[in-house]
PDB file of C-alpha atoms in Angstrom:
ATOM      1  CA  MET A   1     232.595 132.221 186.737  1.00  0.00           C
ATOM      2  CA  LYS A   2     230.840 129.599 183.507  1.00  0.00           C
ATOM      3  CA  LYS A   3     227.562 129.439 182.448  1.00  0.00           C
ATOM      4  CA  PRO A   4     225.342 126.700 183.897  1.00  0.00           C
ATOM      5  CA  PHE A   5     224.542 124.306 180.274  1.00  0.00           C
ATOM      6  CA  ALA A   6     222.203 126.286 178.042  1.00  0.00           C
ATOM      7  CA  PRO A   7     220.162 125.700 174.896  1.00  0.00           C
ATOM      8  CA  LYS A   8     220.894 127.718 171.479  1.00  0.00           C
ATOM      9  CA  ALA A   9     217.032 126.988 170.670  1.00  0.00           C
ATOM     10  CA  PRO A  10     214.004 127.227 173.660  1.00  0.00           C
ATOM     11  CA  LEU A  11     212.711 123.073 175.009  1.00  0.00           C
ATOM     12  CA  VAL A  12     208.954 123.576 174.181  1.00  0.00           C
ATOM     13  CA  THR A  13     207.795 125.262 171.285  1.00  0.00           C
ATOM     14  CA  VAL A  14     204.311 126.907 170.979  1.00  0.00           C
ATOM     15  CA  THR A  15     202.309 127.000 168.076  1.00  0.00           C
ATOM     16  CA  ALA A  16     198.696 127.483 167.345  1.00  0.00           C
ATOM     17  CA  PRO A  17     196.641 125.207 167.669  1.00  0.00           C
ATOM     18  CA  LYS A  18     195.572 124.393 163.868  1.00  0.00           C
ATOM     19  CA  LYS A  19     192.412 125.680 162.661  1.00  0.00           C
ATOM     20  CA  ALA A  20     189.133 123.212 161.498  1.00  0.00           C
ATOM     21  CA  SER A  21     188.351 123.448 157.986  1.00  0.00           C
ATOM     22  CA  LEU A  22     184.417 122.861 157.061  1.00  0.00           C
ATOM     23  CA  LEU A  23     186.049 119.263 155.707  1.00  0.00           C
ATOM     24  CA  ARG A  24     187.210 118.439 159.170  1.00  0.00           C
ATOM     25  CA  LYS A  25     184.191 119.770 160.696  1.00  0.00           C
ATOM     26  CA  ALA A  26     182.290 117.178 158.099  1.00  0.00           C
ATOM     27  CA  ALA A  27     183.982 114.654 158.875  1.00  0.00           C
ATOM     28  CA  ARG A  28     184.104 114.544 162.929  1.00  0.00           C
ATOM     29  CA  VAL A  29     180.043 115.077 162.521  1.00  0.00           C
ATOM     30  CA  GLY A  30     180.359 112.082 160.360  1.00  0.00           C
ATOM     31  CA  ALA A  31     182.138 109.689 161.922  1.00  0.00           C
ATOM     32  CA  THR A  32     179.903 110.731 164.881  1.00  0.00           C
ATOM     33  CA  VAL A  33     176.464 109.645 163.397  1.00  0.00           C
ATOM     34  CA  VAL A  34     178.254 106.758 161.636  1.00  0.00           C
ATOM     35  CA  ALA A  35     180.031 105.865 165.287  1.00  0.00           C
ATOM     36  CA  ALA A  36     176.378 105.833 166.714  1.00  0.00           C
ATOM     37  CA  ARG A  37     174.580 103.658 164.492  1.00  0.00           C
ATOM     38  CA  VAL A  38     177.355 101.628 165.102  1.00  0.00           C
ATOM     39  CA  ALA A  39     177.055 101.178 168.492  1.00  0.00           C
ATOM     40  CA  ALA A  40     173.482 100.950 168.477  1.00  0.00           C
ATOM     41  CA  ASP A  41     173.706  98.054 165.720  1.00  0.00           C
ATOM     42  CA  THR A  42     175.910  95.872 167.584  1.00  0.00           C
ATOM     43  CA  GLY A  43     173.248  94.354 170.187  1.00  0.00           C
ATOM     44  CA  LYS A  44     175.319  94.408 173.092  1.00  0.00           C
ATOM     45  CA  LYS A  45     174.231  97.854 175.170  1.00  0.00           C
ATOM     46  CA  GLY A  46     176.479  99.852 176.695  1.00  0.00           C
ATOM     47  CA  VAL A  47     180.912  99.093 176.929  1.00  0.00           C
ATOM     48  CA  VAL A  48     181.242  96.921 174.226  1.00  0.00           C
ATOM     49  CA  GLY A  49     178.680  98.824 172.047  1.00  0.00           C
ATOM     50  CA  LEU A  50     180.862 101.768 173.256  1.00  0.00           C
ATOM     51  CA  ILE A  51     183.907 100.429 172.669  1.00  0.00           C
ATOM     52  CA  ALA A  52     183.072  99.660 169.054  1.00  0.00           C
ATOM     53  CA  GLY A  53     182.028 103.258 168.832  1.00  0.00           C
ATOM     54  CA  MET A  54     184.587 104.758 169.708  1.00  0.00           C
ATOM     55  CA  GLY A  55     186.989 102.186 167.688  1.00  0.00           C
ATOM     56  CA  VAL A  56     185.392 102.871 164.335  1.00  0.00           C
ATOM     57  CA  LYS A  57     185.423 107.111 164.725  1.00  0.00           C
ATOM     58  CA  ARG A  58     189.225 106.764 165.335  1.00  0.00           C
ATOM     59  CA  LEU A  59     189.586 105.119 162.150  1.00  0.00           C
ATOM     60  CA  ILE A  60     187.409 107.433 160.715  1.00  0.00           C
ATOM     61  CA  MET A  61     189.379 109.778 161.818  1.00  0.00           C
ATOM     62  CA  ARG A  62     193.217 108.458 161.419  1.00  0.00           C
ATOM     63  CA  PHE A  63     192.156 107.064 158.458  1.00  0.00           C
ATOM     64  CA  PRO A  64     190.435 107.597 155.169  1.00  0.00           C
ATOM     65  CA  ALA A  65     190.537 104.373 153.804  1.00  0.00           C
ATOM     66  CA  GLY A  66     189.111 103.160 157.153  1.00  0.00           C
ATOM     67  CA  ALA A  67     186.462 105.977 156.332  1.00  0.00           C
ATOM     68  CA  LEU A  68     185.582 105.014 153.010  1.00  0.00           C
ATOM     69  CA  PHE A  69     185.769 101.211 154.191  1.00  0.00           C
ATOM     70  CA  VAL A  70     184.110 101.151 157.619  1.00  0.00           C
ATOM     71  CA  THR A  71     181.060 103.668 155.670  1.00  0.00           C
ATOM     72  CA  GLY A  72     180.510 101.191 153.364  1.00  0.00           C
ATOM     73  CA  ALA A  73     180.231  97.976 154.894  1.00  0.00           C
ATOM     74  CA  TYR A  74     178.195  99.885 157.405  1.00  0.00           C
ATOM     75  CA  MET A  75     175.607 101.296 153.829  1.00  0.00           C
ATOM     76  CA  ALA A  76     176.189  98.132 152.505  1.00  0.00           C
ATOM     77  CA  GLY A  77     175.231  95.745 155.647  1.00  0.00           C
ATOM     78  CA  LYS A  78     171.530  98.806 156.140  1.00  0.00           C
ATOM     79  CA  MET A  79     171.062  97.525 152.924  1.00  0.00           C
ATOM     80  CA  TYR A  80     171.884  94.324 152.825  1.00  0.00           C
ATOM     81  CA  GLU A  81     169.536  94.300 155.765  1.00  0.00           C
ATOM     82  CA  ALA A  82     165.955  96.581 153.860  1.00  0.00           C
ATOM     83  CA  LYS A  83     166.156  93.886 150.476  1.00  0.00           C
ATOM     84  CA  ARG A  84     166.115  90.444 152.926  1.00  0.00           C
ATOM     85  CA  GLU A  85     163.040  92.778 154.863  1.00  0.00           C
ATOM     86  CA  VAL A  86     161.686  93.249 151.183  1.00  0.00           C
ATOM     87  CA  ASP A  87     161.993  89.305 150.449  1.00  0.00           C
ATOM     88  CA  ARG A  88     160.457  88.471 153.430  1.00  0.00           C
ATOM     89  CA  LYS A  89     157.318  90.721 152.952  1.00  0.00           C
ATOM     90  CA  ARG A  90     156.992  90.183 149.291  1.00  0.00           C
ATOM     91  CA  ALA A  91     157.068  86.075 150.578  1.00  0.00           C
ATOM     92  CA  ILE A  92     154.299  86.535 153.425  1.00  0.00           C
ATOM     93  CA  LYS A  93     152.156  88.534 150.683  1.00  0.00           C
ATOM     94  CA  ALA A  94     149.535  85.437 149.559  1.00  0.00           C
ATOM     95  CA  LEU A  95     148.590  84.831 146.363  1.00  0.00           C
ATOM     96  CA  PRO A  96     144.608  85.995 145.851  1.00  0.00           C
ATOM     97  CA  ASP A  97     141.755  83.241 145.851  1.00  0.00           C
ATOM     98  CA  LEU A  98     141.123  82.546 142.411  1.00  0.00           C
ATOM     99  CA  SER A  99     138.430  79.689 143.755  1.00  0.00           C
ATOM    100  CA  LYS A 100     135.785  82.639 143.942  1.00  0.00           C
ATOM    101  CA  GLU A 101     134.860  81.633 147.058  1.00  0.00           C
ATOM    102  CA  PRO A 102     133.675  84.021 150.097  1.00  0.00           C
ATOM    103  CA  VAL A 103     136.439  84.128 152.764  1.00  0.00           C
ATOM    104  CA  PRO A 104     135.759  84.409 156.165  1.00  0.00           C
ATOM    105  CA  ILE A 105     136.939  88.261 157.241  1.00  0.00           C
ATOM    106  CA  ASP A 106     138.288  85.836 160.919  1.00  0.00           C
ATOM    107  CA  ALA A 107     140.317  83.202 158.637  1.00  0.00           C
ATOM    108  CA  ALA A 108     140.968  86.582 156.570  1.00  0.00           C
ATOM    109  CA  ARG A 109     142.022  87.836 159.572  1.00  0.00           C
ATOM    110  CA  LYS A 110     144.399  84.492 160.728  1.00  0.00           C
ATOM    111  CA  ALA A 111     145.875  84.549 157.428  1.00  0.00           C
ATOM    112  CA  ARG A 112     147.559  87.696 157.163  1.00  0.00           C
ATOM    113  CA  LYS A 113     149.008  88.234 161.134  1.00  0.00           C
ATOM    114  CA  LEU A 114     150.735  84.494 160.207  1.00  0.00           C
TER     115      LEU A 114
END
């Protein structure tokens, strides 16, 4: 009697899962933080932010160049926003009053709120 077809090697190979290195763990934490911030900064709550965050995390974890690009762009955007805020505050700051006339407190408070 002839034996049915028997493969020479097993069809499924079982390998031990790779142990996550410290660098991989740090990358995962960093990707999660950046993805959460991107999701929050999209300005839209819910599904759009979630999808943006998931896409960024996948890009960061999959491609090292993508991680550098996304993280660099995010940090550059944050620095730009901070500089714009400082410039806005600097423009609002009133020039000193050189007329030597007393300024009523109410007028000064109103001018400062603008």
